[in-house]
């Protein structure tokens, strides 16, 4: 077990240490605009294998490779369709990941055994600077233990990965708060595999056509063949049993009122606490899905710390970024939702 070092992204010498460790094949958790990533040299099979060990991640769950310049893409994939360039022009750097056919430079450990690879150019200045200084593409899944909610602060990474990684680079809280939008360009029609801050409407504005994978909104059997392996695993889950409750605030409050007991919490929107019986915690403002995205994973972790056993969550609106919020909450709730 390595001794973990906490680094400060405000110090240039700490950025350099993070980059050097990455270049040398060590693991460093670093901030991105979506969530914190657990970085390793994406071209170094041994380093990438350490990611799976540190996270306890299933080996067939592929990693996203992060780059800091468009030119780096050429070596990593065998084809760059015109749509990839158009999407990159519109949404890179930013919270969008594209799946393309991988080149021989990407080890199978990085792609989870698949012939394709997921690539993203993050917009977070710290992530970009560390990748640039490292001089290699950085494979970085979320920097949480597998099965825990994704980390949106350095403290979340400390909680999950202390003693399991070389360093954690603290760059403050993440702005977006949910993982990147993932789409594949390896299907006849581009297909959304995971919703994120770049919305289906934004992707359609560039692509024209976009299919939405059924796994975005529906439970997929653990043994099913899925286009995005990450989607078959129970994700983002706190220890509590979570149920999404779809209905207006009055109906929600009444429902929660009849289900009080030990360890019961309501997960609601800001300003609603006073109207809901029992204990409650908030995740953003009802009319502002971006604020929900930013707050959701921290709230799920907080529920664990508070010892919540039974959680009733207000249902987010599914428009725009709300689709990503709803998708993550569905997984936290193991797809349990009731409509009032
Ligand atoms: P994480 O970085 O932890 O958010 O996980 C990355 C997710 O991206 C995985 O769980 C997959 O679902 C998806 N992904 C990465 N690479 C591929 C790929 N080559 N094909 C399909 N999905 C991928
Ligand atoms: Mg993850």
Coordinates of C-alpha atoms and ligand atoms in Angstrom, one line a residue:
X1 CA 0.0 0.0 0.0
X2 CA 1.5 3.4 -1.0
X3 CA 1.6 6.3 1.4
X4 CA -0.8 8.8 0.0
X5 CA 0.2 12.4 -0.5
X6 CA -2.4 15.2 -0.5
X7 CA -1.4 17.8 -3.2
X8 CA -2.7 21.4 -3.6
X9 CA -3.7 22.3 -7.2
X10 CA -2.9 26.0 -6.4
X11 CA 0.8 25.1 -6.1
X12 CA 2.6 24.7 -9.5
X13 CA 5.1 22.4 -7.8
X14 CA 2.3 20.1 -6.8
X15 CA 0.9 20.0 -10.4
X16 CA 4.4 19.0 -11.5
X17 CA 4.6 16.2 -8.9
X18 CA 1.2 14.9 -9.9
X19 CA 2.3 14.9 -13.6
X20 CA 5.6 13.2 -12.8
X21 CA 4.0 10.5 -10.8
X22 CA 1.5 9.8 -13.6
X23 CA 4.3 9.7 -16.1
X24 CA 6.1 7.2 -13.9
X25 CA 3.1 4.9 -13.8
X26 CA 1.6 5.8 -10.4
X27 CA -2.0 6.6 -9.6
X28 CA -3.1 10.2 -8.9
X29 CA -6.6 11.4 -8.2
X30 CA -7.3 14.7 -9.9
X31 CA -10.1 17.2 -10.3
X32 CA -12.0 17.5 -13.6
X33 CA -15.1 19.6 -14.3
X34 CA -17.3 16.5 -14.0
X35 CA -16.1 14.5 -11.0
X36 CA -12.6 13.6 -9.6
X37 CA -10.8 11.1 -11.8
X38 CA -8.4 8.4 -10.7
X39 CA -5.6 9.0 -13.2
X40 CA -2.9 6.7 -14.6
X41 CA -0.9 6.6 -17.8
X42 CA -3.4 5.2 -20.3
X43 CA -0.6 3.6 -22.4
X44 CA 1.0 1.8 -19.5
X45 CA -0.8 -1.5 -19.0
X46 CA 0.6 -2.1 -15.6
X47 CA -0.4 1.3 -14.3
X48 CA -3.9 0.9 -15.7
X49 CA -4.3 -2.5 -14.0
X50 CA -3.5 -0.7 -10.7
X51 CA -6.6 1.5 -11.2
X52 CA -8.8 -1.6 -11.2
X53 CA -7.1 -2.8 -8.0
X54 CA -7.3 0.5 -6.2
X55 CA -11.0 1.0 -7.1
X56 CA -12.1 -2.7 -6.8
X57 CA -13.4 -2.2 -10.3
X58 CA -14.5 -5.1 -12.5
X59 CA -11.9 -5.7 -15.2
X60 CA -14.4 -5.5 -18.1
X61 CA -15.5 -2.0 -17.2
X62 CA -13.5 0.3 -19.6
X63 CA -11.8 3.5 -18.7
X64 CA -12.1 7.0 -20.3
X65 CA -8.8 8.3 -21.7
X66 CA -8.3 12.0 -21.2
X67 CA -6.3 14.2 -23.6
X68 CA -5.4 17.9 -23.5
X69 CA -5.0 18.6 -27.3
X70 CA -7.0 17.4 -30.3
X71 CA -3.8 16.2 -32.1
X72 CA -3.3 13.5 -29.3
X73 CA -6.4 11.7 -30.6
X74 CA -4.8 10.6 -33.9
X75 CA -2.5 8.1 -32.2
X76 CA -5.2 6.6 -30.0
X77 CA -7.9 5.7 -32.6
X78 CA -7.9 4.1 -36.1
X79 CA -10.6 6.3 -37.5
X80 CA -11.8 9.9 -36.9
X81 CA -15.2 10.2 -38.5
X82 CA -16.2 13.8 -39.5
X83 CA -18.8 13.7 -36.7
X84 CA -16.1 13.3 -34.1
X85 CA -14.4 16.6 -35.3
X86 CA -17.8 18.4 -35.4
X87 CA -18.6 17.2 -31.8
X88 CA -15.2 18.2 -30.6
X89 CA -15.5 21.6 -32.2
X90 CA -18.8 22.1 -30.4
X91 CA -18.2 20.5 -27.0
X92 CA -14.4 20.0 -26.3
X93 CA -12.9 20.8 -24.0
X94 CA -15.9 19.7 -21.9
X95 CA -18.0 17.0 -20.3
X96 CA -18.5 14.8 -23.4
X97 CA -16.8 11.4 -24.1
X98 CA -16.7 9.8 -27.5
X99 CA -16.2 6.1 -28.2
X100 CA -14.1 5.4 -31.3
X101 CA -12.2 2.3 -32.7
X102 CA -9.0 2.0 -30.6
X103 CA -5.5 1.8 -32.0
X104 CA -2.8 -0.7 -30.9
X105 CA -1.4 2.0 -28.6
X106 CA -4.3 1.6 -26.2
X107 CA -3.8 -1.6 -24.1
X108 CA -6.8 -3.9 -23.7
X109 CA -6.6 -3.2 -20.0
X110 CA -7.6 0.4 -20.7
X111 CA -10.5 -0.5 -23.0
X112 CA -11.8 -3.3 -20.7
X113 CA -11.0 -5.8 -23.5
X114 CA -13.1 -3.9 -26.1
X115 CA -11.9 -3.0 -29.6
X116 CA -13.1 0.6 -28.9
X117 CA -11.8 3.4 -26.6
X118 CA -13.6 6.2 -24.8
X119 CA -11.9 9.6 -25.2
X120 CA -12.5 13.0 -23.6
X121 CA -10.8 16.3 -23.5
X122 CA -11.7 17.9 -20.1
X123 CA -12.1 21.6 -19.6
X124 CA -10.9 21.8 -16.0
X125 CA -7.7 23.9 -16.0
X126 CA -6.0 21.6 -13.4
X127 CA -6.8 18.4 -15.3
X128 CA -5.6 20.0 -18.6
X129 CA -2.4 21.3 -17.0
X130 CA -1.6 17.9 -15.4
X131 CA -2.2 16.0 -18.6
X132 CA -0.1 18.5 -20.6
X133 CA 2.8 18.2 -18.1
X134 CA 2.5 14.4 -17.9
X135 CA 2.9 14.3 -21.7
X136 CA 0.8 11.1 -22.0
X137 CA -3.0 10.4 -22.3
X138 CA -4.5 9.8 -18.9
X139 CA -7.0 7.0 -18.2
X140 CA -9.2 8.2 -15.4
X141 CA -12.4 6.6 -14.2
X142 CA -14.2 8.3 -11.3
X143 CA -11.9 8.3 -8.2
X144 CA -14.2 6.4 -5.9
X145 CA -14.3 2.9 -4.7
X146 CA -16.4 0.8 -7.1
X147 CA -20.0 1.0 -6.1
X148 CA -19.7 4.3 -4.1
X149 CA -21.1 7.5 -5.4
X150 CA -18.6 9.4 -7.6
X151 CA -16.4 11.9 -5.8
X152 CA -17.0 15.6 -6.3
X153 CA -14.5 16.8 -3.8
X154 CA -11.0 15.9 -2.8
X155 CA -12.4 14.8 0.6
X156 CA -14.5 12.2 -1.1
X157 CA -11.4 10.8 -2.7
X158 CA -9.5 10.8 0.6
X159 CA -12.4 8.9 2.1
X160 CA -12.4 6.2 -0.6
X161 CA -8.8 6.0 -1.7
X162 CA -6.4 7.0 1.1
X163 CA -3.6 4.4 1.2
X164 CA -4.6 3.0 -2.2
X165 CA -3.1 5.7 -4.5
X166 CA 0.1 7.8 -4.7
X167 CA -1.5 11.2 -4.5
X168 CA -4.8 13.1 -4.3
X169 CA -4.7 16.5 -6.0
X170 CA -7.1 18.9 -4.3
X171 CA -8.6 21.4 -6.8
X172 CA -11.8 22.2 -4.9
X173 CA -15.3 21.0 -5.7
X174 CA -16.2 19.9 -9.2
X175 CA -18.5 22.3 -11.1
X176 CA -20.7 19.8 -13.1
X177 CA -20.9 17.1 -10.4
X178 CA -22.0 14.1 -12.6
X179 CA -19.8 12.1 -14.9
X180 CA -19.4 13.0 -18.6
X181 CA -21.9 12.4 -21.4
X182 CA -20.8 9.2 -23.2
X183 CA -21.8 8.5 -26.8
X184 CA -20.5 6.0 -29.3
X185 CA -19.7 6.8 -32.9
X186 CA -19.1 3.1 -33.6
X187 CA -22.8 2.3 -34.3
X188 CA -24.6 3.0 -37.6
X189 CA -26.4 5.8 -35.8
X190 CA -24.6 7.6 -33.0
X191 CA -25.8 6.4 -29.7
X192 CA -26.0 8.0 -26.2
X193 CA -24.7 5.5 -23.6
X194 CA -24.7 7.8 -20.6
X195 CA -26.3 11.2 -20.1
X196 CA -24.3 14.0 -18.7
X197 CA -24.0 17.8 -18.9
X198 CA -23.9 17.8 -22.7
X199 CA -27.5 17.0 -23.4
X200 CA -29.1 14.8 -26.1
X201 CA -30.6 18.0 -27.6
X202 CA -27.0 19.5 -27.8
X203 CA -25.7 16.3 -29.4
X204 CA -28.6 16.2 -31.9
X205 CA -27.9 19.8 -32.9
X206 CA -24.6 18.6 -34.2
X207 CA -25.3 15.1 -35.3
X208 CA -28.9 15.3 -36.5
X209 CA -29.6 11.7 -35.4
X210 CA -28.9 10.2 -32.0
X211 CA -30.3 7.0 -30.5
X212 CA -30.6 6.7 -26.7
X213 CA -29.4 3.3 -25.3
X214 CA -32.2 1.6 -23.4
X215 CA -29.9 1.2 -20.4
X216 CA -30.1 5.0 -19.8
X217 CA -33.5 4.7 -18.4
X218 CA -34.1 0.9 -17.8
X219 CA -32.6 -1.8 -15.7
X220 CA -30.3 -4.1 -17.6
X221 CA -29.7 -7.7 -16.5
X222 CA -26.3 -8.2 -14.9
X223 CA -25.5 -10.9 -17.5
X224 CA -26.8 -9.0 -20.5
X225 CA -24.5 -7.9 -23.3
X226 CA -24.5 -4.1 -23.2
X227 CA -22.9 -1.5 -25.3
X228 CA -21.6 0.4 -22.2
X229 CA -20.3 -2.1 -19.7
X230 CA -20.5 0.4 -16.8
X231 CA -24.2 0.5 -17.1
X232 CA -24.8 -3.1 -15.9
X233 CA -23.3 -2.5 -12.5
X234 CA -25.2 -1.1 -9.6
X235 CA -23.7 2.3 -9.4
X236 CA -23.7 5.5 -7.4
X237 CA -25.4 3.7 -4.5
X238 CA -25.4 4.8 -0.9
X239 CA -25.9 2.2 1.8
X240 CA -29.5 3.2 2.3
X241 CA -32.4 1.7 0.5
X242 CA -33.5 4.6 -1.8
X243 CA -36.9 5.1 -3.5
X244 CA -37.6 7.8 -6.0
X245 CA -41.0 9.3 -5.3
X246 CA -42.6 11.1 -8.3
X247 CA -45.3 13.5 -7.4
X248 CA -45.9 17.1 -6.3
X249 CA -44.4 18.5 -3.1
X250 CA -47.7 18.1 -1.1
X251 CA -48.1 14.5 -2.1
X252 CA -44.4 13.8 -1.4
X253 CA -44.7 15.3 2.0
X254 CA -47.8 13.3 2.8
X255 CA -46.2 10.1 1.6
X256 CA -43.0 10.6 3.7
X257 CA -45.2 11.5 6.7
X258 CA -46.8 8.0 6.6
X259 CA -43.4 6.3 6.3
X260 CA -41.5 7.7 9.3
X261 CA -39.2 5.5 11.3
X262 CA -35.6 4.9 12.4
X263 CA -33.1 6.0 9.8
X264 CA -35.7 7.6 7.4
X265 CA -34.6 10.6 5.4
X266 CA -36.2 12.7 2.6
X267 CA -33.9 13.8 -0.2
X268 CA -35.6 17.0 -1.5
X269 CA -35.0 20.3 -3.1
X270 CA -33.7 23.5 -1.4
X271 CA -36.4 25.4 0.4
X272 CA -38.7 22.4 0.8
X273 CA -37.3 21.1 4.1
X274 CA -39.9 22.9 6.3
X275 CA -42.8 21.3 4.5
X276 CA -41.6 17.7 4.8
X277 CA -42.1 15.8 8.0
X278 CA -39.1 14.2 9.6
X279 CA -35.4 14.6 8.6
X280 CA -34.5 15.8 5.2
X281 CA -31.4 16.7 3.1
X282 CA -31.4 18.7 -0.1
X283 CA -29.8 18.3 -3.6
X284 CA -30.1 21.5 -5.5
X285 CA -33.0 23.7 -6.5
X286 CA -36.1 22.2 -8.2
X287 CA -36.0 24.5 -11.2
X288 CA -32.3 24.2 -11.7
X289 CA -31.1 20.7 -12.8
X290 CA -27.4 21.9 -13.0
X291 CA -27.6 22.7 -9.3
X292 CA -29.0 19.2 -8.7
X293 CA -26.2 17.6 -10.7
X294 CA -23.6 19.4 -8.7
X295 CA -25.1 18.4 -5.3
X296 CA -26.4 14.9 -5.9
X297 CA -23.3 12.7 -5.1
X298 CA -22.3 14.8 -2.1
X299 CA -25.9 14.4 -0.7
X300 CA -25.8 10.6 -1.3
X301 CA -22.5 10.4 0.6
X302 CA -23.8 12.6 3.3
X303 CA -26.8 10.2 3.8
X304 CA -24.3 7.4 4.5
X305 CA -22.5 9.5 7.1
X306 CA -25.9 10.4 8.7
X307 CA -26.7 6.7 9.0
X308 CA -29.7 6.9 6.7
X309 CA -31.3 3.5 6.1
X310 CA -34.4 4.4 4.1
X311 CA -34.4 7.4 1.8
X312 CA -37.3 8.9 -0.2
X313 CA -36.0 11.1 -3.0
X314 CA -37.9 13.9 -4.9
X315 CA -38.0 13.1 -8.6
X316 CA -35.9 15.4 -10.8
X317 CA -37.3 16.8 -14.0
X318 CA -35.8 14.8 -16.9
X319 CA -35.2 17.7 -19.3
X320 CA -31.7 18.8 -20.3
X321 CA -29.1 18.0 -17.6
X322 CA -32.0 16.7 -15.6
X323 CA -31.8 13.4 -17.6
X324 CA -28.3 12.8 -16.2
X325 CA -29.5 13.6 -12.6
X326 CA -32.5 11.2 -13.1
X327 CA -30.2 8.5 -14.6
X328 CA -27.8 8.6 -11.5
X329 CA -30.6 8.7 -9.0
X330 CA -32.3 5.7 -10.7
X331 CA -29.1 3.7 -10.2
X332 CA -28.8 4.9 -6.6
X333 CA -32.4 3.7 -6.1
X334 CA -31.7 0.4 -8.0
X335 CA -34.5 1.6 -10.3
X336 CA -37.1 1.7 -7.6
X337 CA -39.6 4.5 -8.3
X338 CA -43.1 5.1 -7.3
X339 CA -45.6 7.5 -8.8
X340 CA -48.1 9.2 -6.5
Ligands
LIG1 P1 -16.2 6.2 -15.3 O1 -15.0 6.8 -15.9 O2 -16.0 5.5 -14.0 O3 -17.3 7.2 -15.3 O4 -16.7 5.0 -16.3 C1 -16.5 5.1 -17.7 C2 -17.7 4.5 -18.4 O5 -17.6 4.8 -19.7 C3 -17.7 3.0 -18.3 O6 -18.4 2.5 -17.2 C4 -18.4 2.6 -19.6 O7 -19.8 2.4 -19.4 C5 -18.1 3.8 -20.5 N1 -17.1 3.4 -21.5 C6 -15.8 3.6 -21.5 N2 -15.2 3.0 -22.5 C7 -16.2 2.5 -23.3 C8 -16.2 1.8 -24.5 N3 -15.0 1.5 -25.2 N4 -17.4 1.3 -25.0 C9 -18.5 1.6 -24.3 N5 -18.6 2.3 -23.1 C10 -17.4 2.7 -22.6
LIG2 MG1 -17.3 5.6 -12.1

